[in-house]
Coordinates of C-alpha atoms in Angstrom, one line a residue:
M1244 CA -100.0 -33.9 48.2
R1245 CA -98.1 -34.9 45.1
D1246 CA -99.0 -31.7 43.4
A1247 CA -98.2 -29.7 46.5
F1248 CA -94.8 -31.4 46.9
A1249 CA -94.0 -30.9 43.2
A1250 CA -94.9 -27.2 43.5
L1251 CA -92.8 -26.8 46.6
A1252 CA -89.9 -28.7 45.0
S1253 CA -90.2 -26.5 41.9
D1254 CA -90.1 -23.4 43.9
A1255 CA -87.1 -24.5 45.9
L1256 CA -85.3 -25.6 42.8
Q1257 CA -86.0 -22.2 41.2
A1258 CA -84.9 -20.3 44.3
N1259 CA -81.7 -22.3 44.5
S1260 CA -81.1 -21.9 40.8
E1261 CA -81.4 -18.2 41.0
A1262 CA -79.1 -18.0 44.0
L1263 CA -76.6 -20.2 42.3
T1264 CA -76.8 -18.1 39.1
K1265 CA -76.2 -14.9 41.1
R1266 CA -73.3 -16.4 43.0
T1267 CA -71.8 -17.8 39.8
K1268 CA -72.1 -14.5 38.1
V1269 CA -70.4 -12.7 40.9
D1270 CA -67.6 -15.3 40.9
L1271 CA -67.2 -15.2 37.1
E1272 CA -67.0 -11.4 37.2
G1273 CA -64.2 -11.6 39.7
V1274 CA -62.3 -14.0 37.4
V1275 CA -63.2 -12.6 34.0
D1276 CA -62.6 -8.9 34.6
P1277 CA -58.8 -9.3 35.3
L1278 CA -58.6 -11.8 32.5
K1279 CA -60.3 -9.3 30.2
E1280 CA -57.8 -6.6 31.2
N1281 CA -54.9 -9.0 30.5
L1282 CA -56.4 -9.9 27.1
K1283 CA -56.6 -6.3 26.2
T1284 CA -52.9 -5.7 27.2
L1285 CA -51.9 -8.8 25.3
D1286 CA -53.9 -7.6 22.3
G1287 CA -51.9 -4.3 22.5
Y1288 CA -48.6 -6.2 22.6
V1289 CA -49.6 -8.3 19.7
R1290 CA -50.6 -5.3 17.6
E1291 CA -47.2 -3.6 18.4
L1292 CA -45.4 -6.8 17.5
E1293 CA -47.3 -7.1 14.3
S1294 CA -46.4 -3.5 13.4
A1295 CA -42.8 -4.0 14.2
R1296 CA -42.8 -7.3 12.2
K1297 CA -44.3 -5.5 9.3
G1298 CA -41.6 -2.8 9.4
A1299 CA -38.9 -5.4 9.7
Y1300 CA -40.3 -7.2 6.7
E1301 CA -40.3 -4.0 4.7
S1302 CA -36.7 -3.2 5.7
L1303 CA -35.7 -6.8 4.9
Q1304 CA -37.4 -6.5 1.5
Q1305 CA -35.4 -3.3 0.9
Q1306 CA -32.1 -5.0 1.9
L1307 CA -32.9 -7.9 -0.3
T1308 CA -33.6 -5.6 -3.2
Q1309 CA -30.3 -3.7 -2.6
L1310 CA -28.4 -7.0 -2.3
G1311 CA -29.9 -8.2 -5.6
N1312 CA -28.8 -4.9 -7.3
T1313 CA -25.4 -5.2 -5.8
H1314 CA -25.1 -8.8 -6.9
A1315 CA -26.1 -7.8 -10.4
R1316 CA -23.5 -5.0 -10.5
L1317 CA -20.9 -7.3 -9.1
Q1318 CA -21.7 -9.9 -11.7
E1319 CA -21.4 -7.2 -14.4
T1320 CA -18.1 -6.0 -13.0
T1321 CA -16.8 -9.6 -12.7
T1322 CA -17.8 -10.2 -16.3
S1323 CA -16.1 -7.0 -17.4
L1324 CA -13.0 -7.8 -15.5
T1325 CA -12.9 -11.3 -16.9
Q1326 CA -13.3 -9.9 -20.4
A1327 CA -10.6 -7.3 -19.7
L1328 CA -8.1 -9.9 -18.3
K1329 CA -8.4 -11.8 -21.6
S1330 CA -6.3 -9.1 -23.2
P1331 CA -2.5 -9.7 -22.7
T1332 CA -1.9 -5.9 -22.5
V1333 CA -4.4 -5.4 -19.8
R1334 CA -3.2 -8.5 -17.9
G1335 CA 0.4 -7.2 -18.0
R1336 CA -0.6 -3.8 -16.8
W1337 CA -2.7 -5.3 -14.0
G1338 CA 0.2 -7.5 -12.9
E1339 CA 2.5 -4.5 -12.8
L1340 CA 0.0 -2.5 -10.7
Q1341 CA -0.3 -5.4 -8.3
L1342 CA 3.5 -5.7 -8.1
R1343 CA 3.8 -2.0 -7.2
R1344 CA 1.1 -2.3 -4.6
V1345 CA 2.9 -5.2 -2.9
V1346 CA 6.1 -3.3 -2.9
E1347 CA 4.5 -0.2 -1.4
L1348 CA 2.8 -2.4 1.3
A1349 CA 6.3 -3.6 2.2
G1350 CA 7.2 0.0 3.0
M1351 CA 9.6 0.7 0.1
T1352 CA 10.0 4.0 -1.7
R1353 CA 10.3 4.4 -5.5
H1354 CA 13.8 5.4 -6.7
V1355 CA 15.1 4.7 -3.2
A1356 CA 14.4 1.1 -2.6
F1357 CA 13.2 0.0 -6.0
D1358 CA 12.9 1.1 -9.6
E1359 CA 10.5 0.0 -12.4
Q1360 CA 11.2 -1.0 -16.0
A1361 CA 15.0 -1.1 -15.8
S1362 CA 16.5 -2.0 -19.2
T1363 CA 19.1 -4.7 -19.6
E1364 CA 20.8 -6.4 -22.6
S1365 CA 18.5 -9.4 -22.4
G1366 CA 15.3 -7.6 -21.6
R1367 CA 13.6 -5.3 -19.2
P1368 CA 12.4 -6.6 -15.8
D1369 CA 9.3 -5.1 -14.4
M1370 CA 11.1 -4.0 -11.3
I1371 CA 14.5 -4.1 -9.6
V1372 CA 14.7 -4.0 -5.8
Y1373 CA 17.8 -2.5 -4.3
L1374 CA 19.5 -4.6 -1.6
P1375 CA 21.8 -3.4 1.1
N1376 CA 25.5 -3.1 0.1
G1377 CA 24.7 -2.4 -3.5
G1378 CA 22.8 -5.6 -4.4
V1379 CA 19.9 -5.8 -6.9
L1380 CA 17.0 -8.2 -7.0
P1381 CA 15.1 -8.4 -10.4
I1382 CA 11.4 -9.1 -10.3
D1383 CA 9.2 -9.9 -13.4
S1384 CA 5.4 -10.1 -13.4
K1385 CA 3.7 -12.9 -15.3
V1386 CA -0.1 -13.3 -15.6
P1387 CA -1.0 -16.6 -17.5
L1388 CA -4.7 -16.5 -17.0
D1389 CA -6.3 -17.6 -20.3
A1390 CA -6.6 -21.3 -19.5
Y1391 CA -7.2 -20.7 -15.8
L1392 CA -10.2 -18.4 -16.5
A1393 CA -11.6 -20.9 -19.0
A1394 CA -11.2 -23.7 -16.3
A1395 CA -12.9 -21.5 -13.7
T1396 CA -16.0 -21.0 -15.8
E1397 CA -16.1 -24.5 -17.3
T1398 CA -18.9 -26.9 -16.0
N1399 CA -17.6 -30.0 -17.8
E1400 CA -15.1 -31.7 -15.5
Q1401 CA -13.1 -33.2 -18.4
L1402 CA -12.8 -29.9 -20.2
R1403 CA -11.9 -28.2 -16.9
K1404 CA -9.0 -30.7 -16.4
Q1405 CA -7.8 -30.0 -19.9
N1406 CA -7.8 -26.2 -19.3
L1407 CA -5.9 -26.7 -16.0
A1408 CA -3.3 -28.8 -17.9
Q1409 CA -3.0 -26.0 -20.4
H1410 CA -2.7 -23.5 -17.6
T1411 CA 0.1 -25.5 -16.0
K1412 CA 1.9 -25.8 -19.3
A1413 CA 1.7 -22.1 -19.8
M1414 CA 3.1 -21.5 -16.4
R1415 CA 6.1 -23.8 -17.2
E1416 CA 6.7 -21.9 -20.5
R1417 CA 6.7 -18.6 -18.6
V1418 CA 9.3 -20.0 -16.1
K1419 CA 11.4 -21.2 -19.0
E1420 CA 11.3 -17.9 -20.8
L1421 CA 12.2 -16.0 -17.7
G1422 CA 15.1 -18.3 -16.8
Q1423 CA 16.6 -17.9 -20.3
K1424 CA 16.9 -14.1 -19.8
Q1425 CA 19.5 -14.6 -17.0
Y1426 CA 18.9 -11.3 -15.4
W1427 CA 21.4 -12.2 -12.7
D1428 CA 24.2 -11.8 -15.3
Q1429 CA 23.0 -8.3 -16.4
F1430 CA 23.7 -6.6 -13.0
E1431 CA 27.0 -6.3 -11.2
R1432 CA 25.7 -7.5 -7.9
A1433 CA 22.6 -9.7 -8.1
P1434 CA 21.6 -13.1 -6.6
D1435 CA 21.6 -16.0 -9.1
F1436 CA 17.9 -16.1 -9.4
V1437 CA 15.0 -14.0 -10.6
V1438 CA 11.6 -13.6 -8.9
M1439 CA 8.5 -14.4 -11.1
F1440 CA 5.6 -12.6 -9.5
I1441 CA 2.1 -14.2 -10.0
P1442 CA -0.5 -11.6 -8.8
N1443 CA -3.2 -14.2 -8.3
E1444 CA -3.0 -16.7 -5.4
A1445 CA -5.6 -19.0 -6.8
C1446 CA -4.0 -19.1 -10.2
L1447 CA -0.6 -20.1 -8.8
G1448 CA -2.2 -22.6 -6.4
A1449 CA -4.0 -24.3 -9.2
A1450 CA -0.8 -24.7 -11.2
F1451 CA 1.1 -26.1 -8.2
E1452 CA -1.8 -28.5 -7.4
N1453 CA -2.0 -29.7 -11.0
D1454 CA 1.8 -30.0 -11.3
P1455 CA 3.6 -30.8 -8.0
D1456 CA 7.0 -30.7 -9.8
L1457 CA 6.6 -27.1 -11.0
L1458 CA 8.4 -25.6 -8.0
E1459 CA 11.5 -27.8 -8.4
Y1460 CA 11.5 -27.1 -12.2
A1461 CA 11.4 -23.3 -11.5
I1462 CA 14.2 -23.6 -9.0
S1463 CA 16.3 -25.5 -11.5
K1464 CA 15.8 -22.6 -13.9
K1465 CA 16.8 -20.2 -11.1
V1466 CA 13.3 -18.7 -11.1
L1467 CA 11.6 -18.1 -7.7
V1468 CA 7.8 -18.3 -8.4
S1469 CA 6.1 -16.0 -5.8
S1470 CA 2.6 -15.1 -5.0
P1471 CA 1.6 -11.7 -3.4
V1472 CA 1.9 -13.1 0.1
N1473 CA 5.3 -14.7 -0.5
L1474 CA 6.6 -11.6 -2.2
L1475 CA 5.4 -9.4 0.6
A1476 CA 7.2 -11.5 3.1
L1477 CA 10.4 -11.4 1.0
L1478 CA 10.2 -7.6 0.6
R1479 CA 9.6 -7.2 4.3
A1480 CA 12.8 -9.1 4.9
V1481 CA 14.6 -6.8 2.5
A1482 CA 13.1 -3.7 4.1
Y1483 CA 14.2 -5.0 7.5
G1484 CA 17.7 -5.5 6.1
W1485 CA 17.7 -1.9 4.8
Q1486 CA 16.6 -0.8 8.3
Q1487 CA 19.5 -2.7 10.0
H1488 CA 21.9 -1.4 7.3
Q1489 CA 20.7 2.2 8.0
I1490 CA 21.1 1.6 11.8
A1491 CA 24.7 0.3 11.2
D1492 CA 25.5 3.3 9.0
N1493 CA 24.1 5.7 11.6
A1494 CA 26.2 3.9 14.3
I1495 CA 29.3 4.5 12.2
K1496 CA 28.4 8.1 11.6
I1497 CA 27.8 8.6 15.3
A1498 CA 31.1 7.0 16.1
R1499 CA 32.8 9.3 13.6
E1500 CA 31.1 12.4 15.0
G1501 CA 32.0 11.3 18.5
Q1502 CA 35.6 10.9 17.6
E1503 CA 35.6 14.3 15.9
L1504 CA 34.0 15.8 18.9
F1505 CA 36.6 14.2 21.2
N1506 CA 39.4 15.6 19.0
R1507 CA 37.9 19.1 19.0
L1508 CA 37.4 18.9 22.8
K1509 CA 41.0 17.8 23.3
K1510 CA 42.3 20.6 21.2
F1511 CA 40.1 23.1 23.1
V1512 CA 41.4 21.7 26.4
D1513 CA 45.0 22.1 25.1
H1514 CA 44.3 25.7 24.3
L1515 CA 42.8 26.2 27.7
A1516 CA 45.8 24.6 29.3
D1517 CA 48.1 27.0 27.4
V1518 CA 46.0 29.9 28.6
G1519 CA 46.2 28.6 32.2
R1520 CA 50.0 28.3 32.0
S1521 CA 50.3 31.7 30.5
L1522 CA 48.2 33.1 33.3
R1523 CA 50.4 31.4 35.9
K1524 CA 53.6 32.8 34.2
L1525 CA 52.0 36.2 34.1
V1526 CA 51.1 36.1 37.8
D1527 CA 54.6 34.8 38.7
G1528 CA 56.2 37.6 36.7
Y1529 CA 54.0 40.2 38.4
N1530 CA 54.8 38.8 41.8
R1531 CA 58.5 38.8 41.1
A1532 CA 58.4 42.4 39.8
L1533 CA 56.5 43.4 42.9
A1534 CA 59.1 41.7 45.1
S1535 CA 61.9 43.5 43.3
L1536 CA 59.9 46.8 43.8
D1537 CA 59.6 46.1 47.5
K1538 CA 63.2 45.1 48.0
R1539 CA 65.1 47.5 45.8
L1540 CA 63.1 50.6 44.8
L1541 CA 60.9 51.3 47.8
P1542 CA 63.8 51.5 50.3
A1543 CA 65.4 54.2 48.1
V1544 CA 62.2 56.1 47.9
R1545 CA 61.7 56.0 51.6
R1546 CA 65.2 57.4 52.1
F1547 CA 64.3 60.3 49.9
Q1548 CA 61.1 60.8 52.0
E1549 CA 63.3 60.8 55.2
M1550 CA 65.4 63.6 53.6
G1551 CA 62.2 65.6 53.3
L1552 CA 62.1 65.6 49.5
S1553 CA 58.5 64.4 49.5
T1554 CA 55.7 64.2 52.0
K1555 CA 53.5 61.9 49.9
E1556 CA 53.2 58.2 50.7
L1557 CA 54.0 55.7 48.0
D1558 CA 51.8 52.6 48.4
A1559 CA 53.1 49.5 46.7
P1560 CA 50.6 47.3 44.9
K1561 CA 49.6 44.1 46.6
E1562 CA 50.8 40.6 45.6
I1563 CA 48.4 38.4 43.7
E1564 CA 47.7 35.3 45.6
V1565 CA 44.8 33.9 43.5
L1566 CA 46.0 31.6 40.7
P1567 CA 43.9 30.2 37.8
K1568 CA 42.2 26.9 38.6
V1569 CA 43.6 24.0 36.6
I1570 CA 41.8 20.7 36.0
A1571 CA 43.7 17.5 36.6
A1572 CA 44.1 16.7 32.9
I1573 CA 45.8 20.2 32.4
E1574 CA 47.9 19.7 35.4
D1575 CA 49.1 16.3 34.2
D1576 CA 49.8 17.9 30.8
A1577 CA 51.7 20.7 32.4
S1578 CA 53.7 18.4 34.5
E1579 CA 54.6 16.3 31.4
T1580 CA 55.6 19.5 29.6
A1581 CA 57.8 20.6 32.5
D1582 CA 59.4 17.2 32.6

């Protein structure tokens, strides 16, 4: 019985195991097949993302290469510019070009609102700006950059401070030299100061930061130290003054032209009034002559007709009743003339 029971149990277990395996396989196929399709779709997305990432990395690598080349060229250009600005002649020419650029940005025209290199007894300012009503504003460009460039490239803090001190001293010397030229005495109508143009904002800012009394010192020497932004604002104000001056001149010209037009119109009206009065006199004379014809000559002619000397009819012309129209101003003028 034990063997028979074991055999029966083994068969039942095997049958149940096969049934469970089949059922589990069917259930797993229902779950795994959609999951398999999703995994395939996800694999496609991952491959596309990897391909896009690879292309982006290649593009980024190209951009980084170009950025490196640009940085290298910029560094070379900066080095060349630094070396060039160490020459006083190049610095002076660069300052003059920056000054002209600021003036042109302000909307001014050469030989109309400003002139360059105007000679005077005490020197030659880089530019004179013409002010309304015949005024002149002298501007001189100064570029003290030797010590400033040395301080900008110096890594030692102590040496950097020494270079900045030299830069501030050089700025004071330029202010003193420019104040001694006294450009305001060389022109007939000029303000009692001269503009010292510094084409570099950082250069001027470093000098003011290192020497807070520099501005007061410059004003005491009648020198107005100006950066490109400040000079642009000043020249904009001058250009606005020129605009208002031109508007005032145009208003005066318009008033003169209006007065001249009024005088010519009055003269024309006077001539027209004379013509109207002449026409009135002519019509009155014609009507008087017609009345004399009707009262004195036509009766005698009719008596001749009654005597049979002529059978033809003599028709007298008609009286003119329409007079020229006269405007009120002409009538008033005519009445004053009659009075």
